[in-house]
mmCIF file of C-alpha atoms in Angstrom:
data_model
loop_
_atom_site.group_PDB
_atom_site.id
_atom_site.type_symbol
_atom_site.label_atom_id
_atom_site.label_comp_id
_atom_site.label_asym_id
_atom_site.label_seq_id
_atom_site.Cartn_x
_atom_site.Cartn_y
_atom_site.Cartn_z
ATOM 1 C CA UNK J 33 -26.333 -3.386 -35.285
ATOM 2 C CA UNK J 34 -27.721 0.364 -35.856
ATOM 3 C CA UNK J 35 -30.708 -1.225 -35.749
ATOM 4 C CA UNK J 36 -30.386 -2.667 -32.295
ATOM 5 C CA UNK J 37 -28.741 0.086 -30.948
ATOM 6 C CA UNK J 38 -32.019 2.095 -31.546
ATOM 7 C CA UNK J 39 -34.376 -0.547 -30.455
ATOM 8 C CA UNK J 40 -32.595 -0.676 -27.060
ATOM 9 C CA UNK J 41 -31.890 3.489 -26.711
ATOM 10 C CA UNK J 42 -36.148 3.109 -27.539
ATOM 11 C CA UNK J 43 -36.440 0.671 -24.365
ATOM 12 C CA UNK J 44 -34.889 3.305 -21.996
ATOM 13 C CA UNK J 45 -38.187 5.584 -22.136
ATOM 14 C CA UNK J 46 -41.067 2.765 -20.753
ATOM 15 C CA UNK J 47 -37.936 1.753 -17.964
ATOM 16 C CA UNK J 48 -37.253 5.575 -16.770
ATOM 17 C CA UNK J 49 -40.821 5.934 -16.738
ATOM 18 C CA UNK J 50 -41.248 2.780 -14.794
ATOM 19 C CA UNK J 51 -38.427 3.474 -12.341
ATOM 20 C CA UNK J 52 -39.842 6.975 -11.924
ATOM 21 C CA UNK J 53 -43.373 5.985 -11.170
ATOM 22 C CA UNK J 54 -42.393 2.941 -8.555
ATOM 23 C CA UNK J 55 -39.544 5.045 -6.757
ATOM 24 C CA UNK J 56 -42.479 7.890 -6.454
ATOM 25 C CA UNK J 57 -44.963 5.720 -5.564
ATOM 26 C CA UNK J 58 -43.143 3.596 -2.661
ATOM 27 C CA UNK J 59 -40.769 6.643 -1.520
ATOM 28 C CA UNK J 60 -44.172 8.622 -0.578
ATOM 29 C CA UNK J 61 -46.000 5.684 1.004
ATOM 30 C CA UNK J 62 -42.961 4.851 3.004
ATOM 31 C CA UNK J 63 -44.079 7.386 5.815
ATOM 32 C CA UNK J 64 -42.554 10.414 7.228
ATOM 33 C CA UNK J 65 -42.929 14.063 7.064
ATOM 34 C CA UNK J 66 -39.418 15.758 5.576
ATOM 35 C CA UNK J 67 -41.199 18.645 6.796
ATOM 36 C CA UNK J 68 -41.081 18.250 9.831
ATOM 37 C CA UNK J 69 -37.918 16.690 9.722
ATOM 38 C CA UNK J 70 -36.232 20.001 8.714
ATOM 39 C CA UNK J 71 -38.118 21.875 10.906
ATOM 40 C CA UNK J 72 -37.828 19.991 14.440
ATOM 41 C CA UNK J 73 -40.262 19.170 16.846
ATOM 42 C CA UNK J 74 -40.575 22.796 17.896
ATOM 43 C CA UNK J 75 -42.193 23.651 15.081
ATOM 44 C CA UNK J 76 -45.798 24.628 15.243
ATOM 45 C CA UNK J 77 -48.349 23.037 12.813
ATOM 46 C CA UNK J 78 -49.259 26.358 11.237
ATOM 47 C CA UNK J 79 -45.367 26.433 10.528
ATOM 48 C CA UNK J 80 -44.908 23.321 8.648
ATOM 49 C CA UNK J 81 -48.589 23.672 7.356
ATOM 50 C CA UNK J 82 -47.263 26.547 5.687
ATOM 51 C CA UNK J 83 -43.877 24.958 4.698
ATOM 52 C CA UNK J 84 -45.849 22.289 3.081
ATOM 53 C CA UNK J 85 -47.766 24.287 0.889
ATOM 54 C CA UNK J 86 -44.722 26.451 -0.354
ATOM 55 C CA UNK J 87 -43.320 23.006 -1.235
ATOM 56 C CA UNK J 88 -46.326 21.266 -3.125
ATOM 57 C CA UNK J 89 -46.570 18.956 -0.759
ATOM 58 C CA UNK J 90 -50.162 19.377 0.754
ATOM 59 C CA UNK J 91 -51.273 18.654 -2.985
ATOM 60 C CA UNK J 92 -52.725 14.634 -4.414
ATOM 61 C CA UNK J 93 -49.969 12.557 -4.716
ATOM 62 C CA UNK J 94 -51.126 12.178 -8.614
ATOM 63 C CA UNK J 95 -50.601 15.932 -9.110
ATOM 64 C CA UNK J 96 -47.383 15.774 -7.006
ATOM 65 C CA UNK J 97 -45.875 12.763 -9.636
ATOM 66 C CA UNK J 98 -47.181 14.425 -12.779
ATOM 67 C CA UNK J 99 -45.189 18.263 -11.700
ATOM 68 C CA UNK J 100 -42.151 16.331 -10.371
ATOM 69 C CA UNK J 101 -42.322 14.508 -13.884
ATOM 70 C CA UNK J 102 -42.434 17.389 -16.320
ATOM 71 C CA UNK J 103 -39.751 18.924 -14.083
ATOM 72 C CA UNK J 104 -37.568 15.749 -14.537
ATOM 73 C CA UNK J 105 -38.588 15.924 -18.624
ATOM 74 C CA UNK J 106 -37.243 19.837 -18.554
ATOM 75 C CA UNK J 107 -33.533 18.789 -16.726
ATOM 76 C CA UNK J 108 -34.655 20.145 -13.063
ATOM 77 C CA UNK J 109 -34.831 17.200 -10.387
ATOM 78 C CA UNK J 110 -36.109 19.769 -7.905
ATOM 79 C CA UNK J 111 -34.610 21.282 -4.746
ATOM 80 C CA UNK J 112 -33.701 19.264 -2.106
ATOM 81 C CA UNK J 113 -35.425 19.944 1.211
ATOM 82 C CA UNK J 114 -32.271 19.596 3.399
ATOM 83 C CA UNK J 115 -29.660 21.174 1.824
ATOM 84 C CA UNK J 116 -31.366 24.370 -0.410
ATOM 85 C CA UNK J 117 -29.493 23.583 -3.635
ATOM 86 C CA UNK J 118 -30.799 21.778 -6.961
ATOM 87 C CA UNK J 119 -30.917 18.106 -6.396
ATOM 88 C CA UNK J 120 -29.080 18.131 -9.788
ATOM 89 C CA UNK J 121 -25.926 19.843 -8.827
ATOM 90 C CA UNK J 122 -25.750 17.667 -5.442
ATOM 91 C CA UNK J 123 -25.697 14.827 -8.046
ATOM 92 C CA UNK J 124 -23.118 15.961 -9.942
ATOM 93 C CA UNK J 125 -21.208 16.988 -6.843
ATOM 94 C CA UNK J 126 -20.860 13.705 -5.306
ATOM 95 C CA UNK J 127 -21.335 11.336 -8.523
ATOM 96 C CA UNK J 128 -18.014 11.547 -9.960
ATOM 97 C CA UNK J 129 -16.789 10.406 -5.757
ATOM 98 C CA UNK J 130 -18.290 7.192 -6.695
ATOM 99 C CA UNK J 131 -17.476 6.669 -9.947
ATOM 100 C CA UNK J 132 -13.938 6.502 -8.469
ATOM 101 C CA UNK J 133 -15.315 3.898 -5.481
ATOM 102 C CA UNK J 134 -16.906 2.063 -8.194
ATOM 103 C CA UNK J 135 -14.308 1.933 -11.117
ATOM 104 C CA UNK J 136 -11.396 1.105 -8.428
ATOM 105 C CA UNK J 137 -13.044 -1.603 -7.026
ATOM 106 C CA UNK J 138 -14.131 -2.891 -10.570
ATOM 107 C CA UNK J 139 -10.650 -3.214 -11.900
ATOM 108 C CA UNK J 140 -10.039 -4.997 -8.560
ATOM 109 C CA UNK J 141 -12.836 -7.410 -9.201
ATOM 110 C CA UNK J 142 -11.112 -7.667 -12.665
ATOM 111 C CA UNK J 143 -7.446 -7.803 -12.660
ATOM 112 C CA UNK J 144 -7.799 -10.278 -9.584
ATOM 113 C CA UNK J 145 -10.933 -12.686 -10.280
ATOM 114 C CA UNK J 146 -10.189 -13.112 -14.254
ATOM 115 C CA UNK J 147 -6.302 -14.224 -13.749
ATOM 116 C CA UNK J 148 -7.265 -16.390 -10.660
ATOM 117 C CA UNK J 149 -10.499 -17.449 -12.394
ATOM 118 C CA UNK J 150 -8.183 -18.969 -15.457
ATOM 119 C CA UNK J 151 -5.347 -20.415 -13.266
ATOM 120 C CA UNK J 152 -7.798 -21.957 -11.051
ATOM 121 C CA UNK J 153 -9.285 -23.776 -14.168
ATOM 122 C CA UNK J 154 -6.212 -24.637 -16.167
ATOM 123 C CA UNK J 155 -4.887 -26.344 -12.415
ATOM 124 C CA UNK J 156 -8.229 -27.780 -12.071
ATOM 125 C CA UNK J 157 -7.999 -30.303 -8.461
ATOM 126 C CA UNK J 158 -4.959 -28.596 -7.698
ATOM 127 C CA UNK J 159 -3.573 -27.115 -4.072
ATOM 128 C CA UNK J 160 -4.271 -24.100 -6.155
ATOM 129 C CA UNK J 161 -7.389 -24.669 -7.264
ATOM 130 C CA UNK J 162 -8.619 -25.040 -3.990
ATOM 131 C CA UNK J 163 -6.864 -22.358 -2.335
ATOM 132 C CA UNK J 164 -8.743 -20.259 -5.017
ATOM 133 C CA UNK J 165 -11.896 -21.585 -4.347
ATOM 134 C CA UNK J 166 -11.820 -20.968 -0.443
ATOM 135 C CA UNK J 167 -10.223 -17.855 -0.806
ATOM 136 C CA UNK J 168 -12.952 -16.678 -3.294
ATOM 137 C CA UNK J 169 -15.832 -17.928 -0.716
ATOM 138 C CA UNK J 170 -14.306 -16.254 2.458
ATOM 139 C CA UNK J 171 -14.416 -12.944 0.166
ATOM 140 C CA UNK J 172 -17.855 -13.431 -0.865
ATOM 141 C CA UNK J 173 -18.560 -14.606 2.701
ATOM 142 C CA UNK J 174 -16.925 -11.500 4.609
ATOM 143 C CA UNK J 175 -19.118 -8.367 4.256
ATOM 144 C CA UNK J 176 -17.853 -5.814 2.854
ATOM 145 C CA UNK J 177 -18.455 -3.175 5.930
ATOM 146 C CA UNK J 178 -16.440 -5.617 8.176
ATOM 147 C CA UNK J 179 -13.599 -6.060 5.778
ATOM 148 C CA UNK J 180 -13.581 -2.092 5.615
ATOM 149 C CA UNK J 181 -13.245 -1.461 9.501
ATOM 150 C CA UNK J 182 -10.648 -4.629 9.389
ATOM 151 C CA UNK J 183 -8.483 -2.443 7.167
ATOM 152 C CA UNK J 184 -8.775 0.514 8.823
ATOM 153 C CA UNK J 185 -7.359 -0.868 12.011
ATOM 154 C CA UNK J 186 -4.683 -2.551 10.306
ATOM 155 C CA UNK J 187 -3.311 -0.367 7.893
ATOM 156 C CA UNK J 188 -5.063 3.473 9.564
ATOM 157 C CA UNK J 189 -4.671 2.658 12.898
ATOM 158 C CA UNK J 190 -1.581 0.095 13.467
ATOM 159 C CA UNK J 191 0.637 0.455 10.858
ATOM 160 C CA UNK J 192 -0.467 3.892 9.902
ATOM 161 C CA UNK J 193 0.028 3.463 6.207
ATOM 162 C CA UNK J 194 -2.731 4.809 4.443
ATOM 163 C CA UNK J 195 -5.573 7.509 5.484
ATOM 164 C CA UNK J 196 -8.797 5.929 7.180
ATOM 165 C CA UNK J 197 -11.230 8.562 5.426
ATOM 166 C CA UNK J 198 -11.739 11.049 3.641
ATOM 167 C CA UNK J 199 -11.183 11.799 -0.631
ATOM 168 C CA UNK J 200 -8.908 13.666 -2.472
ATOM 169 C CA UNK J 201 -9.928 13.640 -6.479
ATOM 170 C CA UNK J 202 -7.354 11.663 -8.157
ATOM 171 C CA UNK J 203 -7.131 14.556 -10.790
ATOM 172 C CA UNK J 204 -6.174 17.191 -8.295
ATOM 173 C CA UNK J 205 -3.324 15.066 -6.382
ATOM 174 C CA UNK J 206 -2.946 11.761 -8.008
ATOM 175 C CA UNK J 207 -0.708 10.585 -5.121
ATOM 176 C CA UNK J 208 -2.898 11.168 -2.117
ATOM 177 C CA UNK J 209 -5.925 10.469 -4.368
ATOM 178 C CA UNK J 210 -4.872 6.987 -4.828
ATOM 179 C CA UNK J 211 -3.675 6.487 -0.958
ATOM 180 C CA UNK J 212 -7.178 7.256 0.312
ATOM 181 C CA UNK J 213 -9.112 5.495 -2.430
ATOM 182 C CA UNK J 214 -6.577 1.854 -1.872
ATOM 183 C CA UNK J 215 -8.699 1.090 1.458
ATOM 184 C CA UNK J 216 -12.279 1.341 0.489
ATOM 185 C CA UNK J 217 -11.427 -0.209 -3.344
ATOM 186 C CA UNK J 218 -10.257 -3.385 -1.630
ATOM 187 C CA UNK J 219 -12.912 -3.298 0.471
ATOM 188 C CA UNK J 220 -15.541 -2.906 -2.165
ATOM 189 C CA UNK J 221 -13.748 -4.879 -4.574
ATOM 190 C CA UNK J 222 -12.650 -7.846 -2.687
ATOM 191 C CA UNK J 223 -16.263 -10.044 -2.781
ATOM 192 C CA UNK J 224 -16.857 -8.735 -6.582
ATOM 193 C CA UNK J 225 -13.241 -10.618 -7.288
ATOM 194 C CA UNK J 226 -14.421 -13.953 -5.549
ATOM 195 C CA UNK J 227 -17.450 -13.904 -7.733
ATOM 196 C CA UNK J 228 -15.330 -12.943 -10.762
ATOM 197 C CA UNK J 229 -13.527 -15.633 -9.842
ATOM 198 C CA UNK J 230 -16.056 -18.695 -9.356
ATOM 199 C CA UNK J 231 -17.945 -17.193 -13.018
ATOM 200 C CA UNK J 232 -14.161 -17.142 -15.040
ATOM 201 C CA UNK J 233 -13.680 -20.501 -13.286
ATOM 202 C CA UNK J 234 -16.510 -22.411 -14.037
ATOM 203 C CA UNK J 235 -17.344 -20.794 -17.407
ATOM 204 C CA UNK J 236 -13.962 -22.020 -18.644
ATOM 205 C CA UNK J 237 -14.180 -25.794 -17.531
ATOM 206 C CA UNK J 238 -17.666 -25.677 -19.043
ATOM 207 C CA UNK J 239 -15.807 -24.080 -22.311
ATOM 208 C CA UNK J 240 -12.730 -26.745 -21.793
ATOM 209 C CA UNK J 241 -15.197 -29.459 -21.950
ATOM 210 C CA UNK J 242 -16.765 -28.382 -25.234
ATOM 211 C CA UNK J 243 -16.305 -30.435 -28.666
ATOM 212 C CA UNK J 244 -14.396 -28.142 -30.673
ATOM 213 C CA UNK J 245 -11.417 -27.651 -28.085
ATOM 214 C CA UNK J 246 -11.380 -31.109 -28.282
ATOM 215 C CA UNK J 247 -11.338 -31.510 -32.098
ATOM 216 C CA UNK J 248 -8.729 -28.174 -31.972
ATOM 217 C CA UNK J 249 -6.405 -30.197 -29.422
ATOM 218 C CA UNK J 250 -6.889 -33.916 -31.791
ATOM 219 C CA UNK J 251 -5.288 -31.505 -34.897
ATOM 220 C CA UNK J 252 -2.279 -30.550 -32.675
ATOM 221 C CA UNK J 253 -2.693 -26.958 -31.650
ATOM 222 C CA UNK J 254 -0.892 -25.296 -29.296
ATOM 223 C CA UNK J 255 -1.744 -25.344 -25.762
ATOM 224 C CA UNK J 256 -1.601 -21.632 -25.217
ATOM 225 C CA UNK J 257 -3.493 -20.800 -28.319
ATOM 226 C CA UNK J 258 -6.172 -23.213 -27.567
ATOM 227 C CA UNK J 259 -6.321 -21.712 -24.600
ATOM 228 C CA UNK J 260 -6.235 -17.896 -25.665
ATOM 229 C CA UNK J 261 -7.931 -18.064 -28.669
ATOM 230 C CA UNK J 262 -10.912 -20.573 -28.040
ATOM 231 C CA UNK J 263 -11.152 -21.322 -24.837
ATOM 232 C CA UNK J 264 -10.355 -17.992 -22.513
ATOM 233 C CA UNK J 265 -12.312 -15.842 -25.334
ATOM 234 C CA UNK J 266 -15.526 -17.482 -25.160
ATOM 235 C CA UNK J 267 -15.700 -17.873 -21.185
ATOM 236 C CA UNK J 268 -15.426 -14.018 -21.618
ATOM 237 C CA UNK J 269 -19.045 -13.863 -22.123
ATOM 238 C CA UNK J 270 -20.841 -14.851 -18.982
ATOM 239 C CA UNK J 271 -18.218 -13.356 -16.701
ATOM 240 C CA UNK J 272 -18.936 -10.309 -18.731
ATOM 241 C CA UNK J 273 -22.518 -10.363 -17.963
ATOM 242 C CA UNK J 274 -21.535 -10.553 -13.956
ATOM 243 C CA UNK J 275 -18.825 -7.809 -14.085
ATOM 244 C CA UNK J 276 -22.076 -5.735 -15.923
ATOM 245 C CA UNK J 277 -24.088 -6.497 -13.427
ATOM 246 C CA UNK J 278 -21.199 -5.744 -11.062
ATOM 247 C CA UNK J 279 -20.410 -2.173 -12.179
ATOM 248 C CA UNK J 280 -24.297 -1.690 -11.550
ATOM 249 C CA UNK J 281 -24.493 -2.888 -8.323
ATOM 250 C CA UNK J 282 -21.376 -1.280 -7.195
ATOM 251 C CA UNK J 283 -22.570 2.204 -8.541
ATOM 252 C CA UNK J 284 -25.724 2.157 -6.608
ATOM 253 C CA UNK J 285 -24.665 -0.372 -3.781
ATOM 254 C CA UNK J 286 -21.506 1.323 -2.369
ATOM 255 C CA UNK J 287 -23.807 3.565 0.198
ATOM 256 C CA UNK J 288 -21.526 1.306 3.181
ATOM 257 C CA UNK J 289 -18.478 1.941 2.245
ATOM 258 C CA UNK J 290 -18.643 5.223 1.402
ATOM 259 C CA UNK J 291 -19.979 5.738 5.121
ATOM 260 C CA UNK J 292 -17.453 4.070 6.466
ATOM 261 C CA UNK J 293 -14.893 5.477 4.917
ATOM 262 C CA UNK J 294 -16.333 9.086 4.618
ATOM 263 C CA UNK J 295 -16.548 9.541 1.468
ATOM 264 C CA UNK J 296 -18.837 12.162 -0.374
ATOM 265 C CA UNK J 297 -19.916 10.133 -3.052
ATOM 266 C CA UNK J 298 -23.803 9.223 -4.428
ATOM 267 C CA UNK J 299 -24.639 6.895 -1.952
ATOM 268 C CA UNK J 300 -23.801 8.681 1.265
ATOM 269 C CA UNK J 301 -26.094 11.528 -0.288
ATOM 270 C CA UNK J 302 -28.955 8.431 -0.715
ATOM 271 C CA UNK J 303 -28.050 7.436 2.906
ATOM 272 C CA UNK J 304 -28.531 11.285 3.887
ATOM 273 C CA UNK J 305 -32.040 11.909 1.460
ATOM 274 C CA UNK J 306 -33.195 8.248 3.607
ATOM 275 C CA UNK J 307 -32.367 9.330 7.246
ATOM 276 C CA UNK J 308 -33.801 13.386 6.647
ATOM 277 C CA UNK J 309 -36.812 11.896 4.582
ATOM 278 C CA UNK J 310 -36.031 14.360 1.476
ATOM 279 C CA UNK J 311 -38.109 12.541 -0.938
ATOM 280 C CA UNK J 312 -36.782 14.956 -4.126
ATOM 281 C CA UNK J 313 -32.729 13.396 -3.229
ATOM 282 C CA UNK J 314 -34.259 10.109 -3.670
ATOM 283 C CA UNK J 315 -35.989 10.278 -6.600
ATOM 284 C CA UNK J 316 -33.346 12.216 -8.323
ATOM 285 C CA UNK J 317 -30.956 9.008 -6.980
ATOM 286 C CA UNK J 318 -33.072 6.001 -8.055
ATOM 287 C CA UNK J 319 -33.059 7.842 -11.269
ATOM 288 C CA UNK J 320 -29.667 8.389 -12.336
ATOM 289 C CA UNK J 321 -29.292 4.798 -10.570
ATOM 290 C CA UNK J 322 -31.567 2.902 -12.927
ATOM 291 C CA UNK J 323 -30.271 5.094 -15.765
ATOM 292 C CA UNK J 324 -26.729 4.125 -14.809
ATOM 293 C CA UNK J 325 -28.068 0.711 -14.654
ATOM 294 C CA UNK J 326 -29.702 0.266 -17.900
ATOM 295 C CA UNK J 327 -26.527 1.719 -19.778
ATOM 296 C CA UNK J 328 -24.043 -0.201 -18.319
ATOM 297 C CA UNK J 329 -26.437 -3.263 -19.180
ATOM 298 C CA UNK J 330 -26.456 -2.038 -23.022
ATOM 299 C CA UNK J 331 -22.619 -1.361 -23.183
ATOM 300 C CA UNK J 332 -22.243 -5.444 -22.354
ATOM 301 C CA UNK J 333 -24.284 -6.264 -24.893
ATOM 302 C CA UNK J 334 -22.539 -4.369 -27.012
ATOM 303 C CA UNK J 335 -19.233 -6.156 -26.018
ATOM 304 C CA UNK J 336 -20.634 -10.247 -26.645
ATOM 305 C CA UNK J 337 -20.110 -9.105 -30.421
ATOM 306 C CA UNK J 338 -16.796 -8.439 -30.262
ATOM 307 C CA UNK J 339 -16.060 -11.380 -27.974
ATOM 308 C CA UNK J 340 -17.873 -13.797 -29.691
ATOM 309 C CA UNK J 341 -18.227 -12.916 -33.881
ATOM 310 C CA UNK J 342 -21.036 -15.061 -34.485
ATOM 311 C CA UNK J 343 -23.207 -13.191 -32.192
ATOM 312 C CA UNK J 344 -25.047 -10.559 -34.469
ATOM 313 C CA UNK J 345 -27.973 -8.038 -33.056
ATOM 314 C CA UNK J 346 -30.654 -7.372 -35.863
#
């Protein structure tokens, strides 16, 4: 396993330097002067000629990759053009916002696709069964920005429940933390939850069907630890592998809700870095996004040993 572990922590320098080089390459060919952006079209060209050239950016793009780069080696991820500060500390600012989006909305994905997932299977050609199943496609069918503005007129604007924007850290005020994060973690979370759903479901009829439940139910086992033990258990593994792939998606993909909602989290900063062409915010971003990523990818490998024992890493 220590073995393993290296080999993969060895993987993450040819992928960060792959992510770094792409997201360079296509965020400086995508077009647009941030210059001139931050200036205005009042600006005179000696103006932002000179605004250029304090900020590197009149230089190859070769040379501009290789300084960024041995910044990014040394910890800095530049200044952002827009806002004056360290691209670093914006990160930190607003990462922990989503981390809260994204962990919500995960252990909505969870606690509601996994139990659904097994019921669905154990009542297989049930009324249940299919309620499940169309329940799980309309969530996977309704985007996730219309299901947000849905819930905001419900439960903001009609029955004036819960708050329709804003964030309060859960660690400051636990209470109103929660109330304001309830909204956009259904939101988020309801289409990860179908999918949890339709993996747990199908992974455990395929596990149902295998030989050895059979030979465990032929020596008289009981039902629930058949179920527990052999079955549930080793369905755990794919629907691991999508809630993985989940957590990624929802800590890089969340940039709609977060507008929606008005949260300050990482992707309304990507969303703000796109629309005022600050190149450095996006980098820095795609970064910590792939590194985020890659981790959360390694961490679920990590887990199919402990859900399944015969799987062994050398």
């Amino acid at each position: 396993m220590k073995r393993y572990v290296v080999k993969r922590i060895a993987q993450y320098v040819p992928v960060m330097f792959g992510v770094t080089l792409i997201a360079f390459l296509l965020i400086n060919v995508a077009g647009g002067d941030p210059v001139r952006t931050m200036l205005g079209t009042e600006a005179s060209e000696e103006q932002v000629q000179m605004i250029r050239e304090d900020l590197g950016l009149d230089q190859p793009l070769y040379v501009r990759y290789f300084d960024w780069l041995g910044d990014v080696l040394s910890g800095d991820l530049g200044t952002s053009i827009m806002y004056g500060q360290p691209v670093s500390d914006l990160i930190v600012q607003t990462l922990p916002v989503t981390f809260w989006l994204a962990g919500g909305a995960l252990l909505v994905s969870i606690f509601i696709g996994i139990p659904a997932g097994i019921v669905s299977a154990t009542r297989r050609n049930t009324k249940f069964d299919s309620g499940a199943t169309i329940a799980a496609y309309s969530g996977i069918a309704i985007p996730n920005f219309f299901l947000g503005i849905l819930l905001i007129l419900v439960f903001a604007e009609y029955l004036r429940v819960l708050p329709a924007s804003g964030f309060v850290s859960p660690l400051a005020d636990p209470i109103q933390g929660i109330r304001h994060l309830i909204l956009p973690w259904i939101a988020l979370g309801t289409a990860q939850a179908a999918i949890v759903m339709r993996y747990m479901r199908s992974s455990l009829l395929e596990v149902m069907d295998q030989q050895y439940v059979e030979v465990a139910r032929s020596k008289g086992l009981v039902p629930a630890l058949i179920q527990n033990k052999h079955s549930i258990m080793n369905a755990l593994i794919p629907t691991v592998t999508i809630i993985g792939i989940n957590l990624g998606y929802l800590l890089g993909g969340s940039i709609v809700i977060e507008e929606i909602f008005a949260l300050p989290g990482f992707g309304r900063l990507a969303l703000n870095g796109v629309l005022n062409r600050d190149f450095l915010i996006l980098q820095g971003v795609l970064l910590v996004t792939a590194f985020l990523f890659t981790t959360v990818n390694f961490v679920v490998d990590i887990l199919y040993t402990y859900l399944d024992p015969r799987i062994r890493y050398e």
